[in-house]
Amino acid sequence: MIFNNNKIAKGAEAIIFSGKYLDYSIIIKHRLPKKYRIPEIDNIIRMQRLRAEARITAFAWKIGGQVPTIFALDPFKNLLIMEKIDGKLLFKSLSFEDQTLKQNLFYKTGNQIGLLHQNEIIHGDLTVFNVIITPSEKTFIIDFGLAQISNEVEKKAEDLLTFRNTLKAISKDYKKLFQSFRKGYLDIYREGKNALEHMKKIESRARYIAREERYE
Ligand SMILES: Nc1ncnc2c1ncn2[C@@H]1O[C@H](COP(=O)(O)OP(=O)(O)OP(=O)(O)O)[C@@H](O)[C@H]1O
Ligand SMILES: [Mg+2]
């Protein structure tokens, strides 16, 4: 393995380095300790995220999802080694001029999430920062550290709400784009309509709680 010590990103949680393994371009994801956490607890949390990410990314790969191939992990050094997906974040597409292309990318992202939900994979941090668009316009889903396996409609709806609300916060086109995402989601996963319906329930519950709190 050639590890060229090339830092490509520093996220909220991890540092990402790039390297080579055989003929593959790889990335090495290292979750950093959080200073504000008690070290024993921090070690457990980082280990749990590493396990969830390795296990669920590999499962998503097995069911045919577009996700990076997992090559190896080192639980002692808290490293995860996976295929590097060349491309740009879906976030970048928000400034594309080509509306049809943009909508198509959200449709394809919806397809991928539909496939994951159909197989009971909840992403847990679904945003435009965790989707990579390749030069051939495929959409890859990354960052499964908060993922879990569940068939609960509530959890699927929460994934969809996170995606829509973060999109709403950064794009004035969010309605159109979420509409394309929704279509892609349902085209793969017919029963996904239950999760889409359930979003409204969660939102009205949140509104009700907010109103109650105002009168307290
Ligand atoms: N398999 C991959 N191929 C290419 N780039 C990747 C890959 N995995 C991660 N990256 C890059 O590294 C960034 C951070 O990775 P990731 O989202 O997994 O970690 P994170 O710490 O949760 O970051 P964030 O705070 O952005 O959510 C991504 O936004 C992406 O640019
Ligand atoms: Mg991320």
JSON list of C-alpha atoms and ligand atoms in Angstrom, two decimals:
[
{"chain": "A", "resi": 1, "resn": "MET", "atom": "CA", "xyz": [0.00, 0.00, 0.00]},
{"chain": "A", "resi": 2, "resn": "ILE", "atom": "CA", "xyz": [1.29, 3.42, -0.90]},
{"chain": "A", "resi": 3, "resn": "PHE", "atom": "CA", "xyz": [0.15, 6.05, 1.49]},
{"chain": "A", "resi": 4, "resn": "ASN", "atom": "CA", "xyz": [1.29, 9.35, 0.04]},
{"chain": "A", "resi": 5, "resn": "ASN", "atom": "CA", "xyz": [0.24, 11.42, 3.02]},
{"chain": "A", "resi": 6, "resn": "ASN", "atom": "CA", "xyz": [-1.87, 13.59, 0.83]},
{"chain": "A", "resi": 7, "resn": "LYS", "atom": "CA", "xyz": [-4.59, 15.19, 2.92]},
{"chain": "A", "resi": 8, "resn": "ILE", "atom": "CA", "xyz": [-7.65, 15.75, 0.72]},
{"chain": "A", "resi": 9, "resn": "ALA", "atom": "CA", "xyz": [-10.28, 16.81, 3.23]},
{"chain": "A", "resi": 10, "resn": "LYS", "atom": "CA", "xyz": [-10.92, 17.57, 6.84]},
{"chain": "A", "resi": 11, "resn": "GLY", "atom": "CA", "xyz": [-14.54, 17.06, 7.77]},
{"chain": "A", "resi": 12, "resn": "ALA", "atom": "CA", "xyz": [-16.36, 17.67, 11.03]},
{"chain": "A", "resi": 13, "resn": "GLU", "atom": "CA", "xyz": [-15.21, 14.28, 12.27]},
{"chain": "A", "resi": 14, "resn": "ALA", "atom": "CA", "xyz": [-12.37, 12.90, 10.24]},
{"chain": "A", "resi": 15, "resn": "ILE", "atom": "CA", "xyz": [-9.24, 13.60, 8.24]},
{"chain": "A", "resi": 16, "resn": "ILE", "atom": "CA", "xyz": [-9.13, 12.04, 4.77]},
{"chain": "A", "resi": 17, "resn": "PHE", "atom": "CA", "xyz": [-5.85, 11.10, 3.07]},
{"chain": "A", "resi": 18, "resn": "SER", "atom": "CA", "xyz": [-5.42, 9.71, -0.43]},
{"chain": "A", "resi": 19, "resn": "GLY", "atom": "CA", "xyz": [-3.13, 6.91, -1.55]},
{"chain": "A", "resi": 20, "resn": "LYS", "atom": "CA", "xyz": [-2.71, 3.86, -3.79]},
{"chain": "A", "resi": 21, "resn": "TYR", "atom": "CA", "xyz": [-3.39, 0.17, -3.21]},
{"chain": "A", "resi": 22, "resn": "LEU", "atom": "CA", "xyz": [-2.47, -2.15, -6.14]},
{"chain": "A", "resi": 23, "resn": "ASP", "atom": "CA", "xyz": [-4.01, -0.28, -9.05]},
{"chain": "A", "resi": 24, "resn": "TYR", "atom": "CA", "xyz": [-6.73, 1.36, -6.98]},
{"chain": "A", "resi": 25, "resn": "SER", "atom": "CA", "xyz": [-6.93, 4.94, -5.83]},
{"chain": "A", "resi": 26, "resn": "ILE", "atom": "CA", "xyz": [-7.87, 4.83, -2.18]},
{"chain": "A", "resi": 27, "resn": "ILE", "atom": "CA", "xyz": [-8.71, 7.13, 0.68]},
{"chain": "A", "resi": 28, "resn": "ILE", "atom": "CA", "xyz": [-7.85, 6.61, 4.32]},
{"chain": "A", "resi": 29, "resn": "LYS", "atom": "CA", "xyz": [-10.37, 7.98, 6.77]},
{"chain": "A", "resi": 30, "resn": "HIS", "atom": "CA", "xyz": [-9.11, 8.70, 10.26]},
{"chain": "A", "resi": 31, "resn": "ARG", "atom": "CA", "xyz": [-11.62, 9.79, 12.89]},
{"chain": "A", "resi": 32, "resn": "LEU", "atom": "CA", "xyz": [-9.99, 12.25, 15.23]},
{"chain": "A", "resi": 33, "resn": "PRO", "atom": "CA", "xyz": [-10.38, 12.24, 19.01]},
{"chain": "A", "resi": 34, "resn": "LYS", "atom": "CA", "xyz": [-12.80, 14.90, 20.26]},
{"chain": "A", "resi": 35, "resn": "LYS", "atom": "CA", "xyz": [-11.18, 16.83, 23.08]},
{"chain": "A", "resi": 36, "resn": "TYR", "atom": "CA", "xyz": [-14.47, 17.73, 24.74]},
{"chain": "A", "resi": 37, "resn": "ARG", "atom": "CA", "xyz": [-15.34, 14.04, 25.28]},
{"chain": "A", "resi": 38, "resn": "ILE", "atom": "CA", "xyz": [-14.04, 11.87, 28.12]},
{"chain": "A", "resi": 39, "resn": "PRO", "atom": "CA", "xyz": [-11.30, 9.78, 26.38]},
{"chain": "A", "resi": 40, "resn": "GLU", "atom": "CA", "xyz": [-12.80, 6.37, 27.31]},
{"chain": "A", "resi": 41, "resn": "ILE", "atom": "CA", "xyz": [-16.20, 7.42, 25.93]},
{"chain": "A", "resi": 42, "resn": "ASP", "atom": "CA", "xyz": [-14.61, 9.04, 22.89]},
{"chain": "A", "resi": 43, "resn": "ASN", "atom": "CA", "xyz": [-12.79, 5.79, 22.04]},
{"chain": "A", "resi": 44, "resn": "ILE", "atom": "CA", "xyz": [-16.04, 3.85, 22.23]},
{"chain": "A", "resi": 45, "resn": "ILE", "atom": "CA", "xyz": [-17.91, 6.34, 20.03]},
{"chain": "A", "resi": 46, "resn": "ARG", "atom": "CA", "xyz": [-15.17, 6.42, 17.39]},
{"chain": "A", "resi": 47, "resn": "MET", "atom": "CA", "xyz": [-15.00, 2.62, 17.37]},
{"chain": "A", "resi": 48, "resn": "GLN", "atom": "CA", "xyz": [-18.80, 2.38, 16.98]},
{"chain": "A", "resi": 49, "resn": "ARG", "atom": "CA", "xyz": [-18.77, 4.81, 14.04]},
{"chain": "A", "resi": 50, "resn": "LEU", "atom": "CA", "xyz": [-15.90, 2.95, 12.39]},
{"chain": "A", "resi": 51, "resn": "ARG", "atom": "CA", "xyz": [-17.76, -0.36, 12.79]},
{"chain": "A", "resi": 52, "resn": "ALA", "atom": "CA", "xyz": [-21.04, 1.08, 11.50]},
{"chain": "A", "resi": 53, "resn": "GLU", "atom": "CA", "xyz": [-19.32, 2.68, 8.52]},
{"chain": "A", "resi": 54, "resn": "ALA", "atom": "CA", "xyz": [-17.36, -0.44, 7.51]},
{"chain": "A", "resi": 55, "resn": "ARG", "atom": "CA", "xyz": [-20.25, -2.84, 8.05]},
{"chain": "A", "resi": 56, "resn": "ILE", "atom": "CA", "xyz": [-23.02, -0.80, 6.46]},
{"chain": "A", "resi": 57, "resn": "THR", "atom": "CA", "xyz": [-20.98, 0.54, 3.51]},
{"chain": "A", "resi": 58, "resn": "ALA", "atom": "CA", "xyz": [-20.05, -3.08, 2.72]},
{"chain": "A", "resi": 59, "resn": "PHE", "atom": "CA", "xyz": [-23.71, -4.14, 3.03]},
{"chain": "A", "resi": 60, "resn": "ALA", "atom": "CA", "xyz": [-24.83, -1.28, 0.76]},
{"chain": "A", "resi": 61, "resn": "TRP", "atom": "CA", "xyz": [-22.19, -2.42, -1.76]},
{"chain": "A", "resi": 62, "resn": "LYS", "atom": "CA", "xyz": [-23.48, -5.99, -1.56]},
{"chain": "A", "resi": 63, "resn": "ILE", "atom": "CA", "xyz": [-27.06, -4.99, -2.43]},
{"chain": "A", "resi": 64, "resn": "GLY", "atom": "CA", "xyz": [-25.77, -3.12, -5.50]},
{"chain": "A", "resi": 65, "resn": "GLY", "atom": "CA", "xyz": [-25.65, 0.42, -4.11]},
{"chain": "A", "resi": 66, "resn": "GLN", "atom": "CA", "xyz": [-23.22, 2.96, -5.51]},
{"chain": "A", "resi": 67, "resn": "VAL", "atom": "CA", "xyz": [-20.90, 3.29, -2.53]},
{"chain": "A", "resi": 68, "resn": "PRO", "atom": "CA", "xyz": [-17.10, 3.01, -2.16]},
{"chain": "A", "resi": 69, "resn": "THR", "atom": "CA", "xyz": [-15.63, -0.50, -1.90]},
{"chain": "A", "resi": 70, "resn": "ILE", "atom": "CA", "xyz": [-14.23, -1.08, 1.59]},
{"chain": "A", "resi": 71, "resn": "PHE", "atom": "CA", "xyz": [-10.69, -2.50, 1.44]},
{"chain": "A", "resi": 72, "resn": "ALA", "atom": "CA", "xyz": [-9.54, -2.68, 5.05]},
{"chain": "A", "resi": 73, "resn": "LEU", "atom": "CA", "xyz": [-9.82, -1.27, 8.50]},
{"chain": "A", "resi": 74, "resn": "ASP", "atom": "CA", "xyz": [-7.52, -0.85, 11.46]},
{"chain": "A", "resi": 75, "resn": "PRO", "atom": "CA", "xyz": [-9.55, -0.62, 14.67]},
{"chain": "A", "resi": 76, "resn": "PHE", "atom": "CA", "xyz": [-6.46, 0.15, 16.78]},
{"chain": "A", "resi": 77, "resn": "LYS", "atom": "CA", "xyz": [-5.44, 3.17, 14.74]},
{"chain": "A", "resi": 78, "resn": "ASN", "atom": "CA", "xyz": [-9.04, 4.03, 13.87]},
{"chain": "A", "resi": 79, "resn": "LEU", "atom": "CA", "xyz": [-8.48, 3.88, 10.12]},
{"chain": "A", "resi": 80, "resn": "LEU", "atom": "CA", "xyz": [-10.84, 2.91, 7.34]},
{"chain": "A", "resi": 81, "resn": "ILE", "atom": "CA", "xyz": [-9.40, 2.29, 3.88]},
{"chain": "A", "resi": 82, "resn": "MET", "atom": "CA", "xyz": [-11.76, 2.48, 0.94]},
{"chain": "A", "resi": 83, "resn": "GLU", "atom": "CA", "xyz": [-12.03, 3.13, -2.78]},
{"chain": "A", "resi": 84, "resn": "LYS", "atom": "CA", "xyz": [-11.61, 6.77, -3.76]},
{"chain": "A", "resi": 85, "resn": "ILE", "atom": "CA", "xyz": [-14.57, 8.06, -5.75]},
{"chain": "A", "resi": 86, "resn": "ASP", "atom": "CA", "xyz": [-13.44, 10.70, -8.21]},
{"chain": "A", "resi": 87, "resn": "GLY", "atom": "CA", "xyz": [-15.83, 13.54, -8.67]},
{"chain": "A", "resi": 88, "resn": "LYS", "atom": "CA", "xyz": [-17.42, 16.43, -6.87]},
{"chain": "A", "resi": 89, "resn": "LEU", "atom": "CA", "xyz": [-19.90, 16.77, -4.05]},
{"chain": "A", "resi": 90, "resn": "LEU", "atom": "CA", "xyz": [-23.60, 17.04, -4.95]},
{"chain": "A", "resi": 91, "resn": "PHE", "atom": "CA", "xyz": [-23.46, 20.36, -3.10]},
{"chain": "A", "resi": 92, "resn": "LYS", "atom": "CA", "xyz": [-21.40, 21.75, -6.01]},
{"chain": "A", "resi": 93, "resn": "SER", "atom": "CA", "xyz": [-24.19, 20.96, -8.46]},
{"chain": "A", "resi": 94, "resn": "LEU", "atom": "CA", "xyz": [-26.40, 23.57, -6.79]},
{"chain": "A", "resi": 95, "resn": "SER", "atom": "CA", "xyz": [-24.54, 26.25, -8.74]},
{"chain": "A", "resi": 96, "resn": "PHE", "atom": "CA", "xyz": [-24.78, 24.43, -12.11]},
{"chain": "A", "resi": 97, "resn": "GLU", "atom": "CA", "xyz": [-26.57, 26.42, -14.85]},
{"chain": "A", "resi": 98, "resn": "ASP", "atom": "CA", "xyz": [-28.00, 23.31, -16.49]},
{"chain": "A", "resi": 99, "resn": "GLN", "atom": "CA", "xyz": [-31.33, 22.74, -14.69]},
{"chain": "A", "resi": 100, "resn": "THR", "atom": "CA", "xyz": [-32.02, 19.41, -16.43]},
{"chain": "A", "resi": 101, "resn": "LEU", "atom": "CA", "xyz": [-28.66, 18.02, -15.37]},
{"chain": "A", "resi": 102, "resn": "LYS", "atom": "CA", "xyz": [-29.17, 19.26, -11.82]},
{"chain": "A", "resi": 103, "resn": "GLN", "atom": "CA", "xyz": [-32.61, 17.67, -11.57]},
{"chain": "A", "resi": 104, "resn": "ASN", "atom": "CA", "xyz": [-31.28, 14.46, -13.06]},
{"chain": "A", "resi": 105, "resn": "LEU", "atom": "CA", "xyz": [-28.55, 14.27, -10.40]},
{"chain": "A", "resi": 106, "resn": "PHE", "atom": "CA", "xyz": [-31.15, 14.66, -7.64]},
{"chain": "A", "resi": 107, "resn": "TYR", "atom": "CA", "xyz": [-33.32, 12.02, -9.33]},
{"chain": "A", "resi": 108, "resn": "LYS", "atom": "CA", "xyz": [-30.34, 9.61, -9.31]},
{"chain": "A", "resi": 109, "resn": "THR", "atom": "CA", "xyz": [-29.57, 10.42, -5.68]},
{"chain": "A", "resi": 110, "resn": "GLY", "atom": "CA", "xyz": [-33.22, 9.60, -4.89]},
{"chain": "A", "resi": 111, "resn": "ASN", "atom": "CA", "xyz": [-32.76, 6.27, -6.72]},
{"chain": "A", "resi": 112, "resn": "GLN", "atom": "CA", "xyz": [-29.78, 5.40, -4.53]},
{"chain": "A", "resi": 113, "resn": "ILE", "atom": "CA", "xyz": [-31.54, 6.33, -1.29]},
{"chain": "A", "resi": 114, "resn": "GLY", "atom": "CA", "xyz": [-34.62, 4.38, -2.39]},
{"chain": "A", "resi": 115, "resn": "LEU", "atom": "CA", "xyz": [-32.43, 1.31, -2.89]},
{"chain": "A", "resi": 116, "resn": "LEU", "atom": "CA", "xyz": [-30.84, 1.75, 0.55]},
{"chain": "A", "resi": 117, "resn": "HIS", "atom": "CA", "xyz": [-34.19, 2.24, 2.32]},
{"chain": "A", "resi": 118, "resn": "GLN", "atom": "CA", "xyz": [-35.73, -0.71, 0.51]},
{"chain": "A", "resi": 119, "resn": "ASN", "atom": "CA", "xyz": [-32.93, -2.77, 2.04]},
{"chain": "A", "resi": 120, "resn": "GLU", "atom": "CA", "xyz": [-33.45, -1.25, 5.50]},
{"chain": "A", "resi": 121, "resn": "ILE", "atom": "CA", "xyz": [-30.31, 0.88, 5.44]},
{"chain": "A", "resi": 122, "resn": "ILE", "atom": "CA", "xyz": [-30.79, 4.23, 7.19]},
{"chain": "A", "resi": 123, "resn": "HIS", "atom": "CA", "xyz": [-27.98, 6.65, 6.32]},
{"chain": "A", "resi": 124, "resn": "GLY", "atom": "CA", "xyz": [-28.21, 8.87, 9.41]},
{"chain": "A", "resi": 125, "resn": "ASP", "atom": "CA", "xyz": [-26.52, 11.98, 7.94]},
{"chain": "A", "resi": 126, "resn": "LEU", "atom": "CA", "xyz": [-28.09, 12.42, 4.55]},
{"chain": "A", "resi": 127, "resn": "THR", "atom": "CA", "xyz": [-27.01, 15.73, 3.01]},
{"chain": "A", "resi": 128, "resn": "VAL", "atom": "CA", "xyz": [-25.68, 17.08, -0.29]},
{"chain": "A", "resi": 129, "resn": "PHE", "atom": "CA", "xyz": [-22.21, 16.95, 1.34]},
{"chain": "A", "resi": 130, "resn": "ASN", "atom": "CA", "xyz": [-22.32, 13.16, 1.53]},
{"chain": "A", "resi": 131, "resn": "VAL", "atom": "CA", "xyz": [-23.06, 12.42, -2.13]},
{"chain": "A", "resi": 132, "resn": "ILE", "atom": "CA", "xyz": [-20.30, 12.40, -4.80]},
{"chain": "A", "resi": 133, "resn": "ILE", "atom": "CA", "xyz": [-21.11, 12.91, -8.50]},
{"chain": "A", "resi": 134, "resn": "THR", "atom": "CA", "xyz": [-18.66, 11.15, -10.81]},
{"chain": "A", "resi": 135, "resn": "PRO", "atom": "CA", "xyz": [-17.58, 12.51, -14.23]},
{"chain": "A", "resi": 136, "resn": "SER", "atom": "CA", "xyz": [-19.97, 9.96, -15.82]},
{"chain": "A", "resi": 137, "resn": "GLU", "atom": "CA", "xyz": [-22.78, 11.47, -13.70]},
{"chain": "A", "resi": 138, "resn": "LYS", "atom": "CA", "xyz": [-23.29, 8.59, -11.30]},
{"chain": "A", "resi": 139, "resn": "THR", "atom": "CA", "xyz": [-24.16, 9.49, -7.72]},
{"chain": "A", "resi": 140, "resn": "PHE", "atom": "CA", "xyz": [-22.21, 7.74, -4.95]},
{"chain": "A", "resi": 141, "resn": "ILE", "atom": "CA", "xyz": [-23.30, 7.85, -1.31]},
{"chain": "A", "resi": 142, "resn": "ILE", "atom": "CA", "xyz": [-20.55, 8.17, 1.33]},
{"chain": "A", "resi": 143, "resn": "ASP", "atom": "CA", "xyz": [-20.13, 8.70, 5.08]},
{"chain": "A", "resi": 144, "resn": "PHE", "atom": "CA", "xyz": [-22.03, 5.83, 6.75]},
{"chain": "A", "resi": 145, "resn": "GLY", "atom": "CA", "xyz": [-20.63, 6.44, 10.26]},
{"chain": "A", "resi": 146, "resn": "LEU", "atom": "CA", "xyz": [-24.09, 7.22, 11.66]},
{"chain": "A", "resi": 147, "resn": "ALA", "atom": "CA", "xyz": [-25.90, 4.58, 9.61]},
{"chain": "A", "resi": 148, "resn": "GLN", "atom": "CA", "xyz": [-28.07, 1.81, 11.02]},
{"chain": "A", "resi": 149, "resn": "ILE", "atom": "CA", "xyz": [-30.21, -1.07, 9.84]},
{"chain": "A", "resi": 150, "resn": "SER", "atom": "CA", "xyz": [-33.91, -0.54, 10.49]},
{"chain": "A", "resi": 151, "resn": "ASN", "atom": "CA", "xyz": [-37.26, -1.12, 8.85]},
{"chain": "A", "resi": 152, "resn": "GLU", "atom": "CA", "xyz": [-38.95, 1.68, 10.82]},
{"chain": "A", "resi": 153, "resn": "VAL", "atom": "CA", "xyz": [-40.80, 4.15, 8.67]},
{"chain": "A", "resi": 154, "resn": "GLU", "atom": "CA", "xyz": [-39.95, 6.89, 11.19]},
{"chain": "A", "resi": 155, "resn": "LYS", "atom": "CA", "xyz": [-36.19, 6.45, 10.64]},
{"chain": "A", "resi": 156, "resn": "LYS", "atom": "CA", "xyz": [-36.58, 6.48, 6.86]},
{"chain": "A", "resi": 157, "resn": "ALA", "atom": "CA", "xyz": [-38.68, 9.64, 7.14]},
{"chain": "A", "resi": 158, "resn": "GLU", "atom": "CA", "xyz": [-36.01, 11.26, 9.32]},
{"chain": "A", "resi": 159, "resn": "ASP", "atom": "CA", "xyz": [-33.37, 10.56, 6.64]},
{"chain": "A", "resi": 160, "resn": "LEU", "atom": "CA", "xyz": [-35.62, 12.24, 4.05]},
{"chain": "A", "resi": 161, "resn": "LEU", "atom": "CA", "xyz": [-36.32, 15.21, 6.33]},
{"chain": "A", "resi": 162, "resn": "THR", "atom": "CA", "xyz": [-32.62, 15.75, 7.02]},
{"chain": "A", "resi": 163, "resn": "PHE", "atom": "CA", "xyz": [-31.97, 15.75, 3.29]},
{"chain": "A", "resi": 164, "resn": "ARG", "atom": "CA", "xyz": [-34.83, 18.15, 2.52]},
{"chain": "A", "resi": 165, "resn": "ASN", "atom": "CA", "xyz": [-34.16, 20.53, 5.42]},
{"chain": "A", "resi": 166, "resn": "THR", "atom": "CA", "xyz": [-30.44, 20.90, 4.74]},
{"chain": "A", "resi": 167, "resn": "LEU", "atom": "CA", "xyz": [-31.26, 21.46, 1.06]},
{"chain": "A", "resi": 168, "resn": "LYS", "atom": "CA", "xyz": [-33.87, 24.06, 2.00]},
{"chain": "A", "resi": 169, "resn": "ALA", "atom": "CA", "xyz": [-31.28, 25.92, 4.07]},
{"chain": "A", "resi": 170, "resn": "ILE", "atom": "CA", "xyz": [-28.87, 26.29, 1.14]},
{"chain": "A", "resi": 171, "resn": "SER", "atom": "CA", "xyz": [-30.91, 26.36, -2.07]},
{"chain": "A", "resi": 172, "resn": "LYS", "atom": "CA", "xyz": [-33.88, 28.42, -3.18]},
{"chain": "A", "resi": 173, "resn": "ASP", "atom": "CA", "xyz": [-34.59, 25.69, -5.76]},
{"chain": "A", "resi": 174, "resn": "TYR", "atom": "CA", "xyz": [-35.07, 23.13, -3.01]},
{"chain": "A", "resi": 175, "resn": "LYS", "atom": "CA", "xyz": [-38.70, 22.33, -3.88]},
{"chain": "A", "resi": 176, "resn": "LYS", "atom": "CA", "xyz": [-37.95, 21.39, -7.48]},
{"chain": "A", "resi": 177, "resn": "LEU", "atom": "CA", "xyz": [-34.83, 19.47, -6.53]},
{"chain": "A", "resi": 178, "resn": "PHE", "atom": "CA", "xyz": [-36.55, 17.57, -3.73]},
{"chain": "A", "resi": 179, "resn": "GLN", "atom": "CA", "xyz": [-39.35, 16.76, -6.18]},
{"chain": "A", "resi": 180, "resn": "SER", "atom": "CA", "xyz": [-36.80, 15.12, -8.53]},
{"chain": "A", "resi": 181, "resn": "PHE", "atom": "CA", "xyz": [-35.21, 13.29, -5.59]},
{"chain": "A", "resi": 182, "resn": "ARG", "atom": "CA", "xyz": [-38.67, 12.08, -4.51]},
{"chain": "A", "resi": 183, "resn": "LYS", "atom": "CA", "xyz": [-39.44, 10.75, -7.98]},
{"chain": "A", "resi": 184, "resn": "GLY", "atom": "CA", "xyz": [-36.14, 8.84, -8.10]},
{"chain": "A", "resi": 185, "resn": "TYR", "atom": "CA", "xyz": [-36.81, 7.47, -4.62]},
{"chain": "A", "resi": 186, "resn": "LEU", "atom": "CA", "xyz": [-40.30, 6.18, -5.52]},
{"chain": "A", "resi": 187, "resn": "ASP", "atom": "CA", "xyz": [-39.28, 4.79, -8.92]},
{"chain": "A", "resi": 188, "resn": "ILE", "atom": "CA", "xyz": [-37.01, 2.30, -7.14]},
{"chain": "A", "resi": 189, "resn": "TYR", "atom": "CA", "xyz": [-38.95, 1.90, -3.93]},
{"chain": "A", "resi": 190, "resn": "ARG", "atom": "CA", "xyz": [-42.76, 2.01, -4.33]},
{"chain": "A", "resi": 191, "resn": "GLU", "atom": "CA", "xyz": [-43.41, 1.56, -0.60]},
{"chain": "A", "resi": 192, "resn": "GLY", "atom": "CA", "xyz": [-41.26, 4.59, 0.02]},
{"chain": "A", "resi": 193, "resn": "LYS", "atom": "CA", "xyz": [-44.49, 6.59, -0.20]},
{"chain": "A", "resi": 194, "resn": "ASN", "atom": "CA", "xyz": [-45.09, 5.65, 3.44]},
{"chain": "A", "resi": 195, "resn": "ALA", "atom": "CA", "xyz": [-41.83, 7.29, 4.51]},
{"chain": "A", "resi": 196, "resn": "LEU", "atom": "CA", "xyz": [-42.61, 10.36, 2.38]},
{"chain": "A", "resi": 197, "resn": "GLU", "atom": "CA", "xyz": [-46.06, 10.59, 3.99]},
{"chain": "A", "resi": 198, "resn": "HIS", "atom": "CA", "xyz": [-44.58, 10.12, 7.43]},
{"chain": "A", "resi": 199, "resn": "MET", "atom": "CA", "xyz": [-42.39, 13.22, 6.96]},
{"chain": "A", "resi": 200, "resn": "LYS", "atom": "CA", "xyz": [-45.53, 15.34, 7.29]},
{"chain": "A", "resi": 201, "resn": "LYS", "atom": "CA", "xyz": [-46.44, 13.64, 10.57]},
{"chain": "A", "resi": 202, "resn": "ILE", "atom": "CA", "xyz": [-43.00, 14.34, 12.05]},
{"chain": "A", "resi": 203, "resn": "GLU", "atom": "CA", "xyz": [-43.22, 17.95, 10.93]},
{"chain": "A", "resi": 204, "resn": "SER", "atom": "CA", "xyz": [-46.68, 18.56, 12.35]},
{"chain": "A", "resi": 205, "resn": "ARG", "atom": "CA", "xyz": [-45.58, 16.91, 15.61]},
{"chain": "A", "resi": 206, "resn": "ALA", "atom": "CA", "xyz": [-42.61, 19.30, 15.73]},
{"chain": "A", "resi": 207, "resn": "ARG", "atom": "CA", "xyz": [-44.91, 22.27, 15.07]},
{"chain": "A", "resi": 208, "resn": "TYR", "atom": "CA", "xyz": [-47.29, 21.12, 17.81]},
{"chain": "A", "resi": 209, "resn": "ILE", "atom": "CA", "xyz": [-44.44, 20.80, 20.33]},
{"chain": "A", "resi": 210, "resn": "ALA", "atom": "CA", "xyz": [-43.11, 24.24, 19.37]},
{"chain": "A", "resi": 211, "resn": "ARG", "atom": "CA", "xyz": [-46.59, 25.74, 19.94]},
{"chain": "A", "resi": 212, "resn": "GLU", "atom": "CA", "xyz": [-46.97, 24.00, 23.31]},
{"chain": "A", "resi": 213, "resn": "GLU", "atom": "CA", "xyz": [-43.59, 25.33, 24.40]},
{"chain": "A", "resi": 214, "resn": "ARG", "atom": "CA", "xyz": [-44.60, 28.87, 23.50]},
{"chain": "A", "resi": 215, "resn": "TYR", "atom": "CA", "xyz": [-47.57, 28.66, 25.86]},
{"chain": "A", "resi": 216, "resn": "GLU", "atom": "CA", "xyz": [-45.65, 27.19, 28.76]},
{"chain": "B", "resi": 1, "resn": "LIG", "atom": "N1", "xyz": [-14.58, 7.39, -0.75]},
{"chain": "B", "resi": 1, "resn": "LIG", "atom": "C1", "xyz": [-14.31, 8.68, -0.97]},
{"chain": "B", "resi": 1, "resn": "LIG", "atom": "N2", "xyz": [-13.86, 9.08, -2.18]},
{"chain": "B", "resi": 1, "resn": "LIG", "atom": "C2", "xyz": [-13.57, 10.38, -2.42]},
{"chain": "B", "resi": 1, "resn": "LIG", "atom": "N3", "xyz": [-13.68, 11.35, -1.51]},
{"chain": "B", "resi": 1, "resn": "LIG", "atom": "C3", "xyz": [-14.12, 11.02, -0.28]},
{"chain": "B", "resi": 1, "resn": "LIG", "atom": "C4", "xyz": [-14.47, 9.68, 0.06]},
{"chain": "B", "resi": 1, "resn": "LIG", "atom": "N4", "xyz": [-14.86, 9.64, 1.34]},
{"chain": "B", "resi": 1, "resn": "LIG", "atom": "C5", "xyz": [-14.78, 10.92, 1.78]},
{"chain": "B", "resi": 1, "resn": "LIG", "atom": "N5", "xyz": [-14.33, 11.76, 0.83]},
{"chain": "B", "resi": 1, "resn": "LIG", "atom": "C6", "xyz": [-14.11, 13.22, 0.94]},
{"chain": "B", "resi": 1, "resn": "LIG", "atom": "O1", "xyz": [-13.84, 13.55, 2.29]},
{"chain": "B", "resi": 1, "resn": "LIG", "atom": "C7", "xyz": [-14.88, 14.39, 2.84]},
{"chain": "B", "resi": 1, "resn": "LIG", "atom": "C8", "xyz": [-15.17, 13.99, 4.29]},
{"chain": "B", "resi": 1, "resn": "LIG", "atom": "O2", "xyz": [-15.54, 12.63, 4.34]},
{"chain": "B", "resi": 1, "resn": "LIG", "atom": "P1", "xyz": [-16.78, 12.11, 5.20]},
{"chain": "B", "resi": 1, "resn": "LIG", "atom": "O3", "xyz": [-18.00, 12.86, 4.81]},
{"chain": "B", "resi": 1, "resn": "LIG", "atom": "O4", "xyz": [-16.81, 10.64, 5.08]},
{"chain": "B", "resi": 1, "resn": "LIG", "atom": "O5", "xyz": [-16.32, 12.48, 6.68]},
{"chain": "B", "resi": 1, "resn": "LIG", "atom": "P2", "xyz": [-16.88, 13.51, 7.77]},
{"chain": "B", "resi": 1, "resn": "LIG", "atom": "O6", "xyz": [-15.83, 13.73, 8.78]},
{"chain": "B", "resi": 1, "resn": "LIG", "atom": "O7", "xyz": [-18.17, 13.09, 8.24]},
{"chain": "B", "resi": 1, "resn": "LIG", "atom": "O8", "xyz": [-17.00, 14.82, 7.00]},
{"chain": "B", "resi": 1, "resn": "LIG", "atom": "P3", "xyz": [-18.16, 15.91, 7.02]},
{"chain": "B", "resi": 1, "resn": "LIG", "atom": "O9", "xyz": [-17.91, 16.73, 8.21]},
{"chain": "B", "resi": 1, "resn": "LIG", "atom": "O10", "xyz": [-17.92, 16.60, 5.71]},
{"chain": "B", "resi": 1, "resn": "LIG", "atom": "O11", "xyz": [-19.47, 15.13, 7.04]},
{"chain": "B", "resi": 1, "resn": "LIG", "atom": "C9", "xyz": [-16.06, 14.21, 1.89]},
{"chain": "B", "resi": 1, "resn": "LIG", "atom": "O12", "xyz": [-16.90, 15.34, 1.87]},
{"chain": "B", "resi": 1, "resn": "LIG", "atom": "C10", "xyz": [-15.37, 13.98, 0.55]},
{"chain": "B", "resi": 1, "resn": "LIG", "atom": "O13", "xyz": [-14.98, 15.22, -0.02]},
{"chain": "B", "resi": 2, "resn": "MG", "atom": "MG", "xyz": [-19.54, 13.87, 5.55]}
]
